[in-house]
XYZ file of C-alpha atoms in Angstrom:
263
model
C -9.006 22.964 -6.923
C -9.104 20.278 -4.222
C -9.340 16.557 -6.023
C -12.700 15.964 -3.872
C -14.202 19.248 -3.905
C -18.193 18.439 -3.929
C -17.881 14.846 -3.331
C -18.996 12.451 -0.656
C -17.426 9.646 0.266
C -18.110 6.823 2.950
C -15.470 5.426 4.742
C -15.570 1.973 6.317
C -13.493 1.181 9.100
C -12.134 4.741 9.541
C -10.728 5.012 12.790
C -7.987 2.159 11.558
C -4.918 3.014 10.578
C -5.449 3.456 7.167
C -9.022 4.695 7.363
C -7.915 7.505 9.598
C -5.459 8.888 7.099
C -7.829 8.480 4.225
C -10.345 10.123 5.959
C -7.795 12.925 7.045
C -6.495 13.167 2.830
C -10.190 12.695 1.872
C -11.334 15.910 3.816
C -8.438 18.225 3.233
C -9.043 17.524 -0.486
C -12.776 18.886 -0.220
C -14.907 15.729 0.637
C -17.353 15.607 2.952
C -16.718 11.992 4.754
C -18.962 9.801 6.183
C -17.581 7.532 8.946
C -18.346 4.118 9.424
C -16.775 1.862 12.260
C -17.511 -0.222 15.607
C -16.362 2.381 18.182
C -18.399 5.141 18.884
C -15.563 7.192 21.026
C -13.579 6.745 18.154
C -15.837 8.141 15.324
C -16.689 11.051 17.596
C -13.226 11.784 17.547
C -12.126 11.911 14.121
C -15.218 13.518 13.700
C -14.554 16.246 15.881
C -10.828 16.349 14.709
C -12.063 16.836 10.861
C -14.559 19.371 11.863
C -17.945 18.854 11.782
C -18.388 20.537 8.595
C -16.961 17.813 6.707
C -17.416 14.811 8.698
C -20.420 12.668 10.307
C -20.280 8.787 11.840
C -22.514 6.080 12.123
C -21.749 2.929 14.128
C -22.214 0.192 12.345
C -21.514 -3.604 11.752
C -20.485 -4.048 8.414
C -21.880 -7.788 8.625
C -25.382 -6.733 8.706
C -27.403 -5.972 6.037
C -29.770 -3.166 7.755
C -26.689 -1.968 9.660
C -25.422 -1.737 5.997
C -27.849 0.342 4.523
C -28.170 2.654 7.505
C -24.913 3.893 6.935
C -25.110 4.313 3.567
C -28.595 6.381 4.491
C -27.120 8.487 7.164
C -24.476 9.418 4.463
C -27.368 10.098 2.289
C -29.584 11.839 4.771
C -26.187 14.170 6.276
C -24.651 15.004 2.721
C -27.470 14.103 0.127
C -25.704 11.343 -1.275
C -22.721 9.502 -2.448
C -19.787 9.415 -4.604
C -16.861 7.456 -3.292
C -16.834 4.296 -1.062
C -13.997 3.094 1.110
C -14.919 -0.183 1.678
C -11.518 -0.134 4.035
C -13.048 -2.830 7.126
C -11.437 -5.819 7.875
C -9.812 -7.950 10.625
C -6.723 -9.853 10.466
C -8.181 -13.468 12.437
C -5.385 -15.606 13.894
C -2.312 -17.276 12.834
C -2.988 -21.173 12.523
C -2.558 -23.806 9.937
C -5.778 -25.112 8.236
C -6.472 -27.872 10.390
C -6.193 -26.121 13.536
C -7.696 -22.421 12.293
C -10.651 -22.134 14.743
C -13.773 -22.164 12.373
C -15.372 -19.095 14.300
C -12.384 -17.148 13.634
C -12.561 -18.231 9.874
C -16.227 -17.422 9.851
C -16.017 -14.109 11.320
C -12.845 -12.406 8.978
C -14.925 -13.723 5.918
C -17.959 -11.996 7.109
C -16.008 -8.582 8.137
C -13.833 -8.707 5.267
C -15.912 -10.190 2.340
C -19.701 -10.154 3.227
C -19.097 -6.874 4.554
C -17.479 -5.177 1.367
C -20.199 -7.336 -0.468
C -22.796 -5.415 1.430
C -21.080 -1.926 0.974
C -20.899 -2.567 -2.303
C -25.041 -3.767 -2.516
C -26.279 -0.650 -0.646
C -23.915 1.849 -1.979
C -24.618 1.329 -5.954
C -28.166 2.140 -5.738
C -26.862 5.486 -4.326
C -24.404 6.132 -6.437
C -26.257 5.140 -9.932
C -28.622 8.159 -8.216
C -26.042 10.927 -8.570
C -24.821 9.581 -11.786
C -21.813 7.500 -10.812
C -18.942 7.632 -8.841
C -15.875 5.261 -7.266
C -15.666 2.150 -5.063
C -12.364 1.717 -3.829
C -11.959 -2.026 -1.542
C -8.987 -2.634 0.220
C -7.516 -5.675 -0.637
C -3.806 -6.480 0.296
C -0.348 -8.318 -1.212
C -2.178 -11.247 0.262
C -4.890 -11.067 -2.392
C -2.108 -11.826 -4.909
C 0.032 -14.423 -3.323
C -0.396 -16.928 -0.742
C 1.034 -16.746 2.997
C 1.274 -20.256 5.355
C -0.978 -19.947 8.759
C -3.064 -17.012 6.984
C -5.993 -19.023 5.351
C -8.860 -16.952 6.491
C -7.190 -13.354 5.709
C -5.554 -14.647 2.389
C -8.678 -16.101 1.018
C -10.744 -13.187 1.814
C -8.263 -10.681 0.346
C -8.449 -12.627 -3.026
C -12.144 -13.099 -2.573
C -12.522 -9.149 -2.831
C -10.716 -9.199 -5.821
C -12.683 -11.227 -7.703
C -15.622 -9.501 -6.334
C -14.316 -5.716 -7.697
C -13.589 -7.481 -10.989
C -17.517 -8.434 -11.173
C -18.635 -4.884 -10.140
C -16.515 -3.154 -12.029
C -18.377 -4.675 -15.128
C -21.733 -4.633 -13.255
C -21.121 -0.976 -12.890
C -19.657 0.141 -15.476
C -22.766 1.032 -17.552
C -23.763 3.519 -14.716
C -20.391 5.108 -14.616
C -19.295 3.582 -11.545
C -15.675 2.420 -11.143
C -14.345 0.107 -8.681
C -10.607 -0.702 -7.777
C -8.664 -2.319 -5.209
C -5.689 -0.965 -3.816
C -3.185 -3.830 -2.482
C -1.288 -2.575 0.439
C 2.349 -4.366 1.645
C 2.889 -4.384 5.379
C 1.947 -1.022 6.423
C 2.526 0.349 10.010
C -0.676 -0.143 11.312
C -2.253 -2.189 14.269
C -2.842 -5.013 12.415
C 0.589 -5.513 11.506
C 1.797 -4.756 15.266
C -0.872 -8.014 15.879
C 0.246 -10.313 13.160
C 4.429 -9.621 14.574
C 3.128 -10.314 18.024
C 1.225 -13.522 16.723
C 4.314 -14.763 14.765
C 6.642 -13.949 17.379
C 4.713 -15.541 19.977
C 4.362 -18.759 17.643
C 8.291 -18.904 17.425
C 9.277 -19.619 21.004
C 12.538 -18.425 20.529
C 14.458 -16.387 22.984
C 16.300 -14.753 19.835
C 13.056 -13.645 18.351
C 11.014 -10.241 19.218
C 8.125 -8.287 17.889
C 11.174 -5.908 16.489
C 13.140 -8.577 15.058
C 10.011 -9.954 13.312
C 9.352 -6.643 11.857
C 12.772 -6.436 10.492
C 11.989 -9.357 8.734
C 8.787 -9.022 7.370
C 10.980 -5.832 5.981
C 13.637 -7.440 4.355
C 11.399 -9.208 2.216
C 10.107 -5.903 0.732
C 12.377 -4.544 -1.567
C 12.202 -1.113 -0.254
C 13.418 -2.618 2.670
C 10.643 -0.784 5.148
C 6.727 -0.780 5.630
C 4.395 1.257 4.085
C 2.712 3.989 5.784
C -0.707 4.607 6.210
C -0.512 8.188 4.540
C 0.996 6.307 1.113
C -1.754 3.883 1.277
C -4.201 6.464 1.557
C -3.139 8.644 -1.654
C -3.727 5.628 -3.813
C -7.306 5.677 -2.620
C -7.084 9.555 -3.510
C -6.177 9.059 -6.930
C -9.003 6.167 -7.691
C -11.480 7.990 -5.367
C -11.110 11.045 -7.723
C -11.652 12.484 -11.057
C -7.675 11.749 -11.631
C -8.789 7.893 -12.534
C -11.368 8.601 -14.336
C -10.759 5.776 -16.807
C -9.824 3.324 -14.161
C -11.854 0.165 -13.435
C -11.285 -3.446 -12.731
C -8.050 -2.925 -11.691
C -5.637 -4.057 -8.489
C -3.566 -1.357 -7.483
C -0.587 -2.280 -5.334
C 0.669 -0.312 -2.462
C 3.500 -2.614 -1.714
C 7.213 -1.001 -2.106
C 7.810 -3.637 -4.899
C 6.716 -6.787 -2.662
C 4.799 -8.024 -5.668
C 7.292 -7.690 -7.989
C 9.579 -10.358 -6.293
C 10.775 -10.026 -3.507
C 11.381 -12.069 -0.900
C-alpha cells in the first residue's frame, strides 16, 4: 500500500527544488497535494505534470495571514481536508556581515521563512485537529544547528523554526499532531546555485568560480557531495507518514554527516 494512500498534504513552496520532488514522492505514494507558491505558471505546471487527480494550487504569500488561510481552505474545499503540511517556503536573503545586512532583506527572509511557517502552522492545526491529527513537517537546514559568517538573516531564521516545531510539537501533541523538522546540507537546488554565485562574487579572485566554490562547500561534507532534492524529500516521506508515527519534536538531518563534524 502506498505510504500516503488517503492523505492530504499541503505543500509550501512547491515548485522549489525540494518542494517539487516532495510533491512528485508525495503523489506517487497516494496523496492528494495541495500546492502552495508565488508563481502561478509554475503551480499550473506541476499541477498538470502530477495530474489533476492528485494535485490543485493556490497562489499565495506565505507572509499574509488571509493569504494563509486561503490556502489552507482551498486544500480543504478541493480534498476535504488535511493531514500533512510542508511548510517547505523560504528565501535565502543576501550574503553580508551584520552591520552591513540591508534591514529589508533581514526583514523579508524572517517573514518568508519564520512568520510564514508560523502562519502555516496557525491555520493548518485547526484543520488538522478536525480530521483527528496528522504531521507538520518545516524545513529547517544545517544552519539551524550551527552558525555560518555573512548568513545572519537565514541562520537565525532556520534556528527560529526549530524552536518553533519544538513548541508545537507539545502544543499538538494532545490532538495527535506531530511536527518535525528535517535539516537539509547543501542540496542541489537554486538556492545553493545563488549562495555559490554570492560567495564567489564576494571573493574577487580570478582563481575562484561558482564550480570551485561548490567544490568547496563539498569538501566540508563528509560525503564529499551535495544532497539531492529527491533524498531530502524521502525524509519528509517518512515523517509525513504513518512510518513516524511516534515521532515528534524532533530535528531530522538531511546532511551527508555535515553535522556530525565535518568541516
Amino acid at each position: 500500500m502506498a505510504r500516503l494512500e488517503g492523505k492530504v498534504a499541503v505543500i509550501t513552496g512547491a515548485t522549489g527544488g525540494i518542494g517539487r520532488a516532495a510533491a512528485a514522492l508525495f503523489a506517487e505514494e497516494g496523496a492528494r497535494v495541495a500546492l502552495v507558491d508565488l508563481d502561478e505558471g509554475a503551480l499550473r505546471e506541476l499541477a498538470v505534470s502530477l495530474g489533476e487527480d492528485k494535485a490543485s494550487y493556490t497562489v499565495a504569500d506565505v507572509t499574509q495571514p488571509d493569504q494563509s488561510q486561503a490556502y489552507i481552505d482551498a486544500a480543504v474545499n478541493r480534498w476535504g481536508g488535511i493531514d500533512v503540511l510542508l511548510a517547505n517556503a523560504g528565501i535565502e536573503g543576501t550574503l553580508a556581515t551584520i552591520p552591513d545586512y540591508p534591514i529589508d532583506v533581514f526583514d523579508r527572509v524572517i517573514a518568508v521563512n519564520v512568520r510564514g511557517v508560523w502562519l502555516g502552522i496557525k491555520y493548518a492545526v485547526p484543520a488538522m485537529r478536525e480530521r483527528g491529527g496528522g504531521s507538520i513537517v518545516i524545513t529547517s537546514s544545517t544552519a539551524g544547528i550551527s552558525g555560518a559568517a555573512e548568513m545572519s538573516a537565514y541562520n537565525t531564521s532556520k534556528h527560529a523554526v526549530i524552536g518553533m516545531m519544538r513548541v508545537a510539537a507539545l502544543e499538538c501533541a494532545p490532538h495527535g499532531i506531530r511536527v518535525n523538522t528535517v535539516n537539509p546540507a547543501p542540496i542541489e537546488t537554486r538556492m545553493m546555485r545563488s549562495i555559490e554565485e554570492q560567495r564567489t562574487a564576494a571573493m574577487d579572485d580570478a582563481n575562484v568560480n561558482v564550480e570551485t566554490m561548490k567544490q568547496s562547500y563539498a569538501q566540508r561534507i563528509p560525503l564529499q557531495r551535495y544532497g539531492n532534492p529527491e533524498e531530502v524529500a524521502r525524509m519528509m516521506l517518512f515523517l509525513g507518514s504513518d512510518d513516524s508515527s511516534f515521532c515528534t519534536g524532533g530535528v531530522y538531518m538531511v546532511d551527508g554527516g555535515r553535522s556530525a563534524g565535518g568541516r
